[in-house]
Amino acid sequence: MGDIFTQSEELGIEFILLAGGEPFIRKDVLLQAGNHSNIIFPIFTNGTKIDESYIKLLEQKRNLIPVISIEGHKETTDKRRGEGIYEKLEEVMERLRNNGILFGASVTVTKNNMKEVFSDEFVSNLKKAGTKGIVYVEYVPVNKETRDLAPDDETREEMMVRLDYLRSKETDMVLVAFP
């Protein structure tokens, strides 16, 4: 991976997204990424593996930016990610904030949580927790039973209206959405 990052840097690539599975179980890859300070590495993570050793790494390697997956408030997040995950994420965000580490949040948007995750309250809570940006990702069904969770055209239109509103209100946060 270090060689790939070196080649990327030589080509002028300045941004590499690390995602898929859980990147924080591959400290070797994150250490290599951290050595390439000319590249920004957003790391999409469930957040549960960020311990004190990773906090130290993130303090030293400011080009590594955790983007923590959260599904909404406590009930919604715990329902999708597992009991107790929301509280764990709150603790991780507090440690990141207290150590001055830049981080963001990733939210999978479904028809069921759309109003919640685009609400003023939810965004305000993430901002107070120290989040500097939110990436909204539309849910993609993995089987027939979950198709009804995927945003439809009407839901997407409502999402974009809310996103425009939130961007006008939260000018010091980066708010993006993609299918």
Short mmCIF file of C-alpha atoms in Angstrom, two decimals:
data_model
loop_
_atom_site.label_atom_id
_atom_site.label_comp_id
_atom_site.label_asym_id
_atom_site.label_seq_id
_atom_site.Cartn_x
_atom_site.Cartn_y
_atom_site.Cartn_z
CA MET A 1 0.00 0.00 0.00
CA GLY A 2 2.89 2.34 0.71
CA ASP A 3 4.07 1.93 -2.88
CA ILE A 4 0.56 2.64 -4.19
CA PHE A 5 0.39 5.79 -2.06
CA THR A 6 3.85 6.86 -3.29
CA GLN A 7 2.81 6.37 -6.91
CA SER A 8 -0.41 8.29 -6.25
CA GLU A 9 1.53 11.15 -4.74
CA GLU A 10 3.91 11.20 -7.72
CA LEU A 11 0.89 11.41 -10.04
CA GLY A 12 -0.42 14.42 -8.11
CA ILE A 13 -3.33 12.65 -6.43
CA GLU A 14 -4.23 14.60 -3.31
CA PHE A 15 -7.26 12.74 -1.99
CA ILE A 16 -7.74 8.99 -1.37
CA LEU A 17 -10.82 7.63 0.37
CA LEU A 18 -10.27 4.59 2.59
CA ALA A 19 -13.42 2.54 3.10
CA GLY A 20 -14.84 -0.93 2.88
CA GLY A 21 -14.89 -3.35 5.74
CA GLU A 22 -13.30 -1.54 8.68
CA PRO A 23 -10.13 0.39 7.81
CA PHE A 24 -9.12 0.75 11.46
CA ILE A 25 -8.34 -2.97 11.67
CA ARG A 26 -5.49 -2.33 9.19
CA LYS A 27 -3.12 -0.16 11.20
CA ASP A 28 -0.35 -1.05 8.75
CA VAL A 29 -2.28 0.62 5.92
CA LEU A 30 -3.10 3.67 8.05
CA LEU A 31 0.53 4.03 9.08
CA GLN A 32 1.55 3.97 5.40
CA ALA A 33 -1.16 6.51 4.53
CA GLY A 34 -0.04 8.76 7.35
CA ASN A 35 3.45 8.92 5.84
CA HIS A 36 2.06 10.65 2.72
CA SER A 37 1.24 14.08 4.11
CA ASN A 38 0.51 15.52 0.64
CA ILE A 39 -2.54 13.24 0.38
CA ILE A 40 -5.69 13.61 2.47
CA PHE A 41 -7.18 10.28 3.53
CA PRO A 42 -10.83 10.38 4.67
CA ILE A 43 -11.30 7.07 6.50
CA PHE A 44 -14.90 5.83 6.55
CA THR A 45 -15.21 3.88 9.79
CA ASN A 46 -17.74 2.43 12.19
CA GLY A 47 -15.66 4.18 14.88
CA THR A 48 -15.52 1.28 17.30
CA LYS A 49 -11.81 0.54 16.79
CA ILE A 50 -10.58 4.08 17.49
CA ASP A 51 -8.68 3.67 20.76
CA GLU A 52 -5.95 5.74 22.43
CA SER A 53 -3.25 4.40 20.11
CA TYR A 54 -5.25 5.59 17.11
CA ILE A 55 -5.93 8.93 18.79
CA LYS A 56 -2.14 9.39 19.04
CA LEU A 57 -1.69 8.39 15.40
CA LEU A 58 -4.43 10.82 14.27
CA GLU A 59 -2.82 13.60 16.32
CA GLN A 60 0.50 13.01 14.58
CA LYS A 61 -0.83 12.36 11.08
CA ARG A 62 -3.32 15.14 10.39
CA ASN A 63 -3.88 13.94 6.83
CA LEU A 64 -5.87 10.96 8.23
CA ILE A 65 -9.46 12.08 8.76
CA PRO A 66 -11.93 9.68 10.37
CA VAL A 67 -15.47 9.82 8.97
CA ILE A 68 -17.65 8.02 11.50
CA SER A 69 -20.79 6.12 10.46
CA ILE A 70 -23.90 7.10 12.39
CA GLU A 71 -27.51 6.42 11.44
CA GLY A 72 -29.34 9.08 13.44
CA HIS A 73 -30.02 9.44 17.15
CA LYS A 74 -29.35 6.66 19.68
CA GLU A 75 -32.34 4.44 18.92
CA THR A 76 -31.85 4.55 15.14
CA THR A 77 -28.08 4.02 15.29
CA ASP A 78 -28.29 1.17 17.80
CA LYS A 79 -31.07 -0.50 15.83
CA ARG A 80 -28.93 -0.61 12.68
CA ARG A 81 -25.41 -0.92 14.12
CA GLY A 82 -25.98 -2.79 17.40
CA GLU A 83 -26.89 -2.04 21.01
CA GLY A 84 -24.50 0.40 22.68
CA ILE A 85 -22.86 1.61 19.46
CA TYR A 86 -24.29 5.14 19.73
CA GLU A 87 -22.76 5.65 23.18
CA LYS A 88 -19.44 4.28 21.92
CA LEU A 89 -19.52 6.77 19.02
CA GLU A 90 -20.28 9.62 21.41
CA GLU A 91 -17.20 8.67 23.44
CA VAL A 92 -15.02 8.43 20.33
CA MET A 93 -16.21 11.81 19.04
CA GLU A 94 -15.53 13.36 22.44
CA ARG A 95 -11.96 12.01 22.46
CA LEU A 96 -11.39 13.23 18.90
CA ARG A 97 -12.80 16.68 19.72
CA ASN A 98 -10.82 16.94 23.00
CA ASN A 99 -7.63 16.13 21.11
CA GLY A 100 -8.31 18.65 18.34
CA ILE A 101 -8.63 15.99 15.65
CA LEU A 102 -10.60 16.87 12.52
CA PHE A 103 -13.38 14.34 11.86
CA GLY A 104 -16.64 13.95 10.02
CA ALA A 105 -19.72 11.77 10.01
CA SER A 106 -21.17 9.48 7.38
CA VAL A 107 -24.92 8.90 7.40
CA THR A 108 -26.69 6.24 5.36
CA VAL A 109 -30.02 7.79 4.39
CA THR A 110 -33.14 5.63 4.18
CA LYS A 111 -36.79 6.55 3.86
CA ASN A 112 -37.08 5.69 7.56
CA ASN A 113 -34.36 7.99 8.92
CA MET A 114 -34.35 10.79 6.32
CA LYS A 115 -36.31 13.34 8.37
CA GLU A 116 -34.25 12.54 11.47
CA VAL A 117 -30.79 12.84 9.89
CA PHE A 118 -31.62 16.04 7.99
CA SER A 119 -33.16 17.67 11.06
CA ASP A 120 -31.71 20.81 12.62
CA GLU A 121 -31.39 18.93 15.93
CA PHE A 122 -29.38 16.03 14.50
CA VAL A 123 -26.96 18.27 12.60
CA SER A 124 -26.63 20.59 15.59
CA ASN A 125 -25.83 17.64 17.87
CA LEU A 126 -23.11 16.44 15.50
CA LYS A 127 -21.71 19.95 15.27
CA LYS A 128 -21.61 20.24 19.08
CA ALA A 129 -19.86 16.85 19.19
CA GLY A 130 -17.11 18.37 17.02
CA THR A 131 -18.05 17.05 13.59
CA LYS A 132 -16.86 19.36 10.82
CA GLY A 133 -18.68 17.66 7.96
CA ILE A 134 -21.41 15.18 7.13
CA VAL A 135 -21.50 12.87 4.13
CA TYR A 136 -25.03 11.68 3.38
CA VAL A 137 -25.04 8.43 1.41
CA GLU A 138 -28.25 7.03 -0.06
CA TYR A 139 -29.08 3.53 1.10
CA VAL A 140 -28.64 0.87 -1.59
CA PRO A 141 -30.79 -2.26 -1.09
CA VAL A 142 -28.87 -5.47 -0.56
CA ASN A 143 -31.90 -7.71 -1.09
CA LYS A 144 -35.59 -7.55 -2.07
CA GLU A 145 -36.71 -7.24 1.55
CA THR A 146 -34.94 -3.89 1.98
CA ARG A 147 -35.92 -2.19 -1.28
CA ASP A 148 -38.56 -0.12 0.48
CA LEU A 149 -35.82 1.60 2.54
CA ALA A 150 -34.12 3.10 -0.53
CA PRO A 151 -34.90 6.74 -1.24
CA ASP A 152 -37.18 7.33 -4.23
CA ASP A 153 -37.29 10.45 -6.41
CA GLU A 154 -39.62 12.28 -4.02
CA THR A 155 -37.39 11.48 -1.04
CA ARG A 156 -34.29 12.59 -2.97
CA GLU A 157 -35.93 15.90 -3.82
CA GLU A 158 -36.81 16.45 -0.16
CA MET A 159 -33.23 15.55 0.81
CA MET A 160 -31.80 18.14 -1.57
CA VAL A 161 -34.13 20.85 -0.27
CA ARG A 162 -33.09 20.06 3.31
CA LEU A 163 -29.43 19.88 2.34
CA ASP A 164 -29.58 23.31 0.71
CA TYR A 165 -31.26 24.69 3.84
CA LEU A 166 -28.67 23.10 6.17
CA ARG A 167 -25.81 24.41 4.04
CA SER A 168 -27.18 27.94 4.31
CA LYS A 169 -27.53 27.57 8.08
CA GLU A 170 -24.33 25.66 8.94
CA THR A 171 -21.81 27.59 6.88
CA ASP A 172 -18.85 26.30 8.91
CA MET A 173 -19.59 22.64 8.12
CA VAL A 174 -19.12 20.66 4.92
CA LEU A 175 -22.40 18.95 4.00
CA VAL A 176 -22.48 16.67 0.96
CA ALA A 177 -24.78 13.98 -0.39
CA PHE A 178 -24.40 11.39 -3.11
CA PRO A 179 -26.31 8.36 -4.35
#
